[in-house]
Coordinates of C-alpha atoms in Angstrom, one line a residue:
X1 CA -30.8 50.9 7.8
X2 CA -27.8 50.0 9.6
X3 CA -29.7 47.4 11.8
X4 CA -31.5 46.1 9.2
X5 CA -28.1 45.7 7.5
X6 CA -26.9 43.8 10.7
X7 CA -29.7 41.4 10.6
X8 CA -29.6 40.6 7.0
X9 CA -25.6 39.7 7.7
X10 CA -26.8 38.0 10.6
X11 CA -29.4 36.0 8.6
X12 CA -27.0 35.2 6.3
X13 CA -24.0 33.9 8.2
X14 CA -26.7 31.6 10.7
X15 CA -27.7 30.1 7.6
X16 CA -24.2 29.4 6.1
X17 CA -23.8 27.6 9.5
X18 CA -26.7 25.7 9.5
X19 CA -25.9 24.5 5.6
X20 CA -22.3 23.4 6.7
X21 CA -24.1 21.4 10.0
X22 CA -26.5 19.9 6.9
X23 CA -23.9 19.3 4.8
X24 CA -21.5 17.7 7.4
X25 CA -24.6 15.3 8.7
X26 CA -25.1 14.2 5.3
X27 CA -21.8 13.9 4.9
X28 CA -21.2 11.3 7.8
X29 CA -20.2 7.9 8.8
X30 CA -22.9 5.3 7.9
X31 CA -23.3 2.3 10.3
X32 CA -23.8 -0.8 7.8
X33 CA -27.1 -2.8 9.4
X34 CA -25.2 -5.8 9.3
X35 CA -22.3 -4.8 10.8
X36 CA -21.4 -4.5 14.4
X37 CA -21.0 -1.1 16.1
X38 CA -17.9 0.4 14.9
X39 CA -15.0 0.7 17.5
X40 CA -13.0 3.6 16.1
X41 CA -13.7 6.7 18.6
X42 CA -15.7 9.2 16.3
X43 CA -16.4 11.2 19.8
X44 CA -12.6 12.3 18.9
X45 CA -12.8 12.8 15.3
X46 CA -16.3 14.1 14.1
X47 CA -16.6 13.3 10.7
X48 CA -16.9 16.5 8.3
X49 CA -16.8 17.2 4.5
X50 CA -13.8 19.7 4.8
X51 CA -11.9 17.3 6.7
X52 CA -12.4 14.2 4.7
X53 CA -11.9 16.2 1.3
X54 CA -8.4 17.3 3.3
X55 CA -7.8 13.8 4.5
X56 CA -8.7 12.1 0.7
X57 CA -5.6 14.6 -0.6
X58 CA -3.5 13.9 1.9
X59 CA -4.0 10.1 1.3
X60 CA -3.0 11.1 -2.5
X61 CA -0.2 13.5 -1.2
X62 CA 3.6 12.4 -2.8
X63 CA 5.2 15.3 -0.3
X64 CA 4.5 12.7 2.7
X65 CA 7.5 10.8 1.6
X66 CA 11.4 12.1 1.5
X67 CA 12.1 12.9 -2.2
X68 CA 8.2 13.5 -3.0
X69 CA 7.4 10.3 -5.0
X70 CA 5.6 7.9 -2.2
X71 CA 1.5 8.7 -1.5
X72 CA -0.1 6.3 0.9
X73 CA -1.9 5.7 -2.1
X74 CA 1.3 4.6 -4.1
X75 CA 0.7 0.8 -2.5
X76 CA -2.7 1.4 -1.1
X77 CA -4.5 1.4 -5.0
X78 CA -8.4 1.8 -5.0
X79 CA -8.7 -0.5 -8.0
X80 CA -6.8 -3.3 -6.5
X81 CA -8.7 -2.9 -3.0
X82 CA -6.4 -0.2 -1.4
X83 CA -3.6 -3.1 -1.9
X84 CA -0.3 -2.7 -3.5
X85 CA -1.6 -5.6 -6.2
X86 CA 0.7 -7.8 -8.2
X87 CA 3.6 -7.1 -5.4
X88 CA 4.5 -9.7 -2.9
X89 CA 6.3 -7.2 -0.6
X90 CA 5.2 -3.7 -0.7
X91 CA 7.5 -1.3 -2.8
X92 CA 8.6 2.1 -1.6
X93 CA 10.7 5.3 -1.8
X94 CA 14.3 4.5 -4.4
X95 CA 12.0 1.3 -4.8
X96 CA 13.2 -0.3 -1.7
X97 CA 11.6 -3.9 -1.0
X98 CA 9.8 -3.6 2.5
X99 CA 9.0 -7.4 4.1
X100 CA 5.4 -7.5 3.8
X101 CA 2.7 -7.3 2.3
X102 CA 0.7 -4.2 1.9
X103 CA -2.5 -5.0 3.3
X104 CA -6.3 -3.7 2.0
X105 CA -7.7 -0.6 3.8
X106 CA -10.9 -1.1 4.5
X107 CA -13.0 -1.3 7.2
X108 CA -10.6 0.2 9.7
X109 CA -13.3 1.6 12.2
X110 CA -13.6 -1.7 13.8
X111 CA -10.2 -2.8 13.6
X112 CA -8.4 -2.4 17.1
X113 CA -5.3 -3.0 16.0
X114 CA -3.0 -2.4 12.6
X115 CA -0.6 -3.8 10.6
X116 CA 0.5 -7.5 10.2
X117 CA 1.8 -7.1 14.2
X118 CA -0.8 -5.0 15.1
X119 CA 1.8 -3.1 16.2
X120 CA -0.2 0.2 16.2
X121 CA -3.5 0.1 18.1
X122 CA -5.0 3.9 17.0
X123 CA -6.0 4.5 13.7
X124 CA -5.1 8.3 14.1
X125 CA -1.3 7.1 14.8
X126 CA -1.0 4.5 11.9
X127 CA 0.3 7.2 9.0
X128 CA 3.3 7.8 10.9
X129 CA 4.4 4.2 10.7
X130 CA 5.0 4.4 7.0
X131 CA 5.7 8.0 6.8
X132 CA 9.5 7.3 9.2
X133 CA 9.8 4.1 7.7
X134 CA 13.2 3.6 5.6
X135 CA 12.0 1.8 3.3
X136 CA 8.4 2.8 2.6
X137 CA 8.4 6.8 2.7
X138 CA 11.8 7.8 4.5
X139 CA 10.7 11.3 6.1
X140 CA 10.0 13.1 9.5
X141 CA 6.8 14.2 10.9
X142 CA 8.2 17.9 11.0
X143 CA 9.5 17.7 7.6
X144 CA 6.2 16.6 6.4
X145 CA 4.6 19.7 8.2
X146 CA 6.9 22.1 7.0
X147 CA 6.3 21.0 3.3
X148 CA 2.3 21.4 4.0
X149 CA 2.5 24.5 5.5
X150 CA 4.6 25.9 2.7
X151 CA 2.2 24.4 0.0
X152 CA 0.2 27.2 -1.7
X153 CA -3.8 25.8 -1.0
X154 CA -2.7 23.1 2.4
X155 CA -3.1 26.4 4.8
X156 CA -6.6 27.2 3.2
X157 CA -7.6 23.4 3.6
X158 CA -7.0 23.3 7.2
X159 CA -8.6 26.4 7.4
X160 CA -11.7 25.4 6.2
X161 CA -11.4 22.2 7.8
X162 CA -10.8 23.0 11.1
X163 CA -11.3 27.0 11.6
X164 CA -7.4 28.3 11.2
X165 CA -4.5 27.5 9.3
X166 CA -2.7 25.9 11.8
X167 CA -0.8 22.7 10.5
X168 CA 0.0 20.5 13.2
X169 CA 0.2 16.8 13.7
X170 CA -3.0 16.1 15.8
X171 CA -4.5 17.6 12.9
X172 CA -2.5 16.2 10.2
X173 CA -3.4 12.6 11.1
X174 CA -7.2 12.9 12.5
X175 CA -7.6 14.2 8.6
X176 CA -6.1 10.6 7.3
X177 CA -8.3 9.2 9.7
X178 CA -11.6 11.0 8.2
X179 CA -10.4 9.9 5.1
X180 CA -9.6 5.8 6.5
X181 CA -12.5 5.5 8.6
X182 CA -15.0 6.2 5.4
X183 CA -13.3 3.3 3.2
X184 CA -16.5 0.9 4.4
X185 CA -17.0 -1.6 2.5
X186 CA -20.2 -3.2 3.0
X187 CA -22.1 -3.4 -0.9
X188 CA -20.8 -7.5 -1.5
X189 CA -23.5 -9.9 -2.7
X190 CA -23.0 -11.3 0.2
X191 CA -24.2 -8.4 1.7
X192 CA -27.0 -8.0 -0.1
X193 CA -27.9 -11.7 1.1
X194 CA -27.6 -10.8 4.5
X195 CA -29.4 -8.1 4.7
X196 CA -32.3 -9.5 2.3
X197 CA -31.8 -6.9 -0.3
X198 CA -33.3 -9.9 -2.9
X199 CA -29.9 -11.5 -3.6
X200 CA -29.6 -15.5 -3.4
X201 CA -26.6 -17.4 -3.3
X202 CA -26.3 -19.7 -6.0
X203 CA -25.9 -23.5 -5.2
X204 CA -22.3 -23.7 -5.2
X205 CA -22.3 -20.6 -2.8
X206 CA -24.4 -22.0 -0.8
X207 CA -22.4 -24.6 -0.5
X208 CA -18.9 -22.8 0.0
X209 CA -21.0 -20.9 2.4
X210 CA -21.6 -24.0 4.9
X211 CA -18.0 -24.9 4.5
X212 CA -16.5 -21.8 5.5
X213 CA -19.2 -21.6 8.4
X214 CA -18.0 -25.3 9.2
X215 CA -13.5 -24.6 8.9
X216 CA -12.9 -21.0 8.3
X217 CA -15.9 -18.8 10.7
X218 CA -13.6 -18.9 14.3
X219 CA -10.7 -16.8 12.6
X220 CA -12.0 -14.8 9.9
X221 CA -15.4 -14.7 11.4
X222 CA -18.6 -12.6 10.1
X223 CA -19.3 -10.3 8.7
X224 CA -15.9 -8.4 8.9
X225 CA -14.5 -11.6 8.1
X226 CA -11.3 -11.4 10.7
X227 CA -11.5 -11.8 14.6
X228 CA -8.9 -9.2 14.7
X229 CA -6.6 -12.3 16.6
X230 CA -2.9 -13.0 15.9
X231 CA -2.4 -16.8 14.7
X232 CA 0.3 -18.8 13.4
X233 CA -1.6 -20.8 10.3
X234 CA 1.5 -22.9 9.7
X235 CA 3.0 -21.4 6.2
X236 CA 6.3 -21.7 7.7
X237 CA 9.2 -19.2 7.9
X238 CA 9.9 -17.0 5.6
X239 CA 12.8 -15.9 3.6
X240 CA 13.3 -12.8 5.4
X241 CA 12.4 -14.9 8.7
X242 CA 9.6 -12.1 9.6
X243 CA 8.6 -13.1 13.0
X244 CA 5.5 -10.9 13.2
X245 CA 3.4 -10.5 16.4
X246 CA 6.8 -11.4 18.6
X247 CA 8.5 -8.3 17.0
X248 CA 5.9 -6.4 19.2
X249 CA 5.0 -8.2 22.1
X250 CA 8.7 -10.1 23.0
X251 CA 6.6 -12.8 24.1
X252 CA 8.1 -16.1 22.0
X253 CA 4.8 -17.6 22.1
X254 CA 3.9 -15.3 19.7
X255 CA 6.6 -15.7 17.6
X256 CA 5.6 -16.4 13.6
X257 CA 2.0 -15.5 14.4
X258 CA 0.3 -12.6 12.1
X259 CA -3.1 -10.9 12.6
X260 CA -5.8 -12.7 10.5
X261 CA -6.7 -10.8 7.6
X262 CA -10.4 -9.6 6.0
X263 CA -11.7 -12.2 3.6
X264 CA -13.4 -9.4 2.0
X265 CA -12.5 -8.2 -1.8
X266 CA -10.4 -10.8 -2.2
X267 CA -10.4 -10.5 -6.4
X268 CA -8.9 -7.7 -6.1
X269 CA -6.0 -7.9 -3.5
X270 CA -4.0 -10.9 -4.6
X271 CA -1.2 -12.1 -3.8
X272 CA -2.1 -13.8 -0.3
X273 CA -0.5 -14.0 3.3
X274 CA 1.5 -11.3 4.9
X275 CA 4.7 -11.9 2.6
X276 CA 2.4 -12.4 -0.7
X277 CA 3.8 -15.7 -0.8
X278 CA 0.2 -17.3 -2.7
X279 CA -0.4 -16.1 -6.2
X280 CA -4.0 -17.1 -6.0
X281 CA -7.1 -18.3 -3.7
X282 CA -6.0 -22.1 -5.3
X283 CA -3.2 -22.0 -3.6
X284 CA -4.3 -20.6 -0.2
X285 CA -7.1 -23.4 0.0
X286 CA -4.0 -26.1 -0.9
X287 CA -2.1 -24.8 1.5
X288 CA -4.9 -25.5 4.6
X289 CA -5.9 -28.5 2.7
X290 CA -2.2 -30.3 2.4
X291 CA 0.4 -28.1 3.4
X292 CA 0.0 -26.7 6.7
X293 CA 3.4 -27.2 8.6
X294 CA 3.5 -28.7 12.0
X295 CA 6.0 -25.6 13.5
X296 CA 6.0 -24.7 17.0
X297 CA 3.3 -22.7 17.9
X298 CA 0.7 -23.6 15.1
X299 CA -2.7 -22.5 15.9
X300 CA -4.5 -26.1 17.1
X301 CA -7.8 -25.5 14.8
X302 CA -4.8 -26.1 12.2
X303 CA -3.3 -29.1 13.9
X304 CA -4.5 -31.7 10.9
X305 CA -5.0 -28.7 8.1
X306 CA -8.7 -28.5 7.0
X307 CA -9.9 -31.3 4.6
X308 CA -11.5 -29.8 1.3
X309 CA -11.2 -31.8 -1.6
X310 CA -10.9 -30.2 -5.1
X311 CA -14.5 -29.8 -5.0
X312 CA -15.2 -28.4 -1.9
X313 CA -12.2 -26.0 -2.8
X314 CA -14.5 -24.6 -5.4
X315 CA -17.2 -24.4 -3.7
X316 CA -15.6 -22.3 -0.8
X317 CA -13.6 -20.0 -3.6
X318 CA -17.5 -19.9 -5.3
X319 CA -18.7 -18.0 -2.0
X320 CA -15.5 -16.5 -0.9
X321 CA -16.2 -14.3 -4.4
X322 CA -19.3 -13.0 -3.1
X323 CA -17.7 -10.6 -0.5
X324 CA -16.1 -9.2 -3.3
X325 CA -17.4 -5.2 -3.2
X326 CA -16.9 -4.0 -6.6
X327 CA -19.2 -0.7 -6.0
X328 CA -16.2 0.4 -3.2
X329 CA -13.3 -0.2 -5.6
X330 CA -14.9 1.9 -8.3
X331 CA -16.0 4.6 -5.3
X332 CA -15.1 8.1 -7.1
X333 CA -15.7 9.5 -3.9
X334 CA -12.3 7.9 -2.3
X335 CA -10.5 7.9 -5.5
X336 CA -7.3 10.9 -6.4
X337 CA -9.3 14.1 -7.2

């Protein structure tokens, strides 16, 4: 009896295992067929249920910041395309004004670099940007780890997630990263059109399609819609005189310059440019069609602007709408739980 007791424990714990192994598989990152192979170093950071459910809460977690108000979801906002939307500069803890914009989360497994300076070149060491930052969360690391440990259900998370209920930093931020790395968005009609799925572009998408293939493709080139470059696109200086890439590299050539951002979702991420400075697409297409500045280091392909009249302004705005994803901004698997 007490073998047979043995076996049937045995029995049942192999086939817990092998459910969590199905589980986890099924639950894993999905390389889009249009897409190319994503950068970010899975080898590292195995994707798992346990740990994205942990990473998804932590994403959502107010106790990140100093006085327990600031998630990174506070100006990362699923509906508005993980953006901080309506805000020209990002908002953050005694509502201090920060000097960008907050820029859309999506994607991030083949970025190599992050921020407006790409000042951070790991996605597993990005949350601790914000989280020391005086005027976005205003807290330590350790303070952050004390208050999880202390929480009545973080222990059991991490437990589940990664075997004990050990909180430390490694594993504090490869969770956020489980979380990140699954915000793909990849369901656009455009898309669909690319990968034949039986969606056309209409006339006048067609159309906006050529042009941006013709002026727009070198910088925020297909399908992730950014080269992941640093460029100075000649809005001119800013009121807070934010001098971007230089801040990180001390190299004055690339003083003013910014890194290209995703066309992608761009309904739902207004305002434009890394200060917010544009209220609307309108205003981003007359700014490369008559104002572009000639500054000191101004990227050449920008030299004479791009010429779009009205029309063709509406035609590229007509395609530029197809990237929009509304499927991943309506996701209830990355929304607060």
């Amino acid at each position: 009896m007490m073998k047979k007791a043995i076996l049937i424990i045995t029995c049942i714990a192999l086939l817990a295992s092998c459910s969590k192994e199905v589980v986890d598989k099924m639950f894993s990152f999905t390389q889009p067929a249009n897409f190319p192979v994503a950068t970010y170093h899975f080898n590292t950071n195995e994707i798992t249920k346990a740990k994205f459910e942990l990473g998804r809460k932590l994403f959502y977690e107010p106790r990140l910041s100093r006085d327990n108000t600031v998630s990174c979801g506070t100006c990362h906002i699923q509906s508005a395309g993980f953006t901080h939307h309506g805000h020209d500069v990002s908002h953050g803890i005694d509502d201090r004004l920060g000097s960008r914009n907050s820029p859309p989360i999506m994607n991030l497994a083949w970025r190599t670099s992050f921020f407006w300076d790409g000042g951070v070149f790991d996605l597993d060491l990005q949350p601790v940007a914000p989280i020391i930052n005086p005027v976005e969360m205003d807290e330590t690391m350790d303070n952050v780890l004390a208050k999880l440990r202390a929480h009545p259900t973080y222990p059991s998370l991490f437990e589940q997630a990664f075997g004990t209920k050990d909180i430390n930093e490694e594993r504090f931020l490869k969770s956020l990263s489980q979380f990140m790395v699954m915000l793909v968005s990849d369901q656009s009609k455009y898309d669909q059109v690319k990968r034949h799925e039986g969606a056309t572009f209409t006339a006048s998408e067609q159309a906006g399609y050529e042009l941006f293939l013709q002026h727009c493709n070198t910088c925020h080139r297909e399908p992730l819609f950014t080269d992941e470059s640093f460029r100075n696109n000649g809005i001119g200086i800013g009121p807070n005189n934010d001098e971007g890439r230089y801040l990180v590299t001390l190299n004055p050539a690339d003083r003013y310059k910014f890194k290209v951002p995703s066309l992608r979702n761009l309904s739902y991420t207004a305002p434009y440019m890394h200060d917010g400075r544009f209220l609307n697409l309108q205003g981003v297409l007359e700014h490369y069609a008559n104002g572009v500045k000639e500054v000191a280091g101004l990227d050449p392909l920008l030299e004479h602007g791009i010429p779009l009249t009205p029309a063709a302004q509406q035609q590229l705005i007509d395609f530029l709408k197809t990237l929009n994803d509304e499927s991943f901004i309506k996701n209830p698997l990355f929304a607060e739980q």
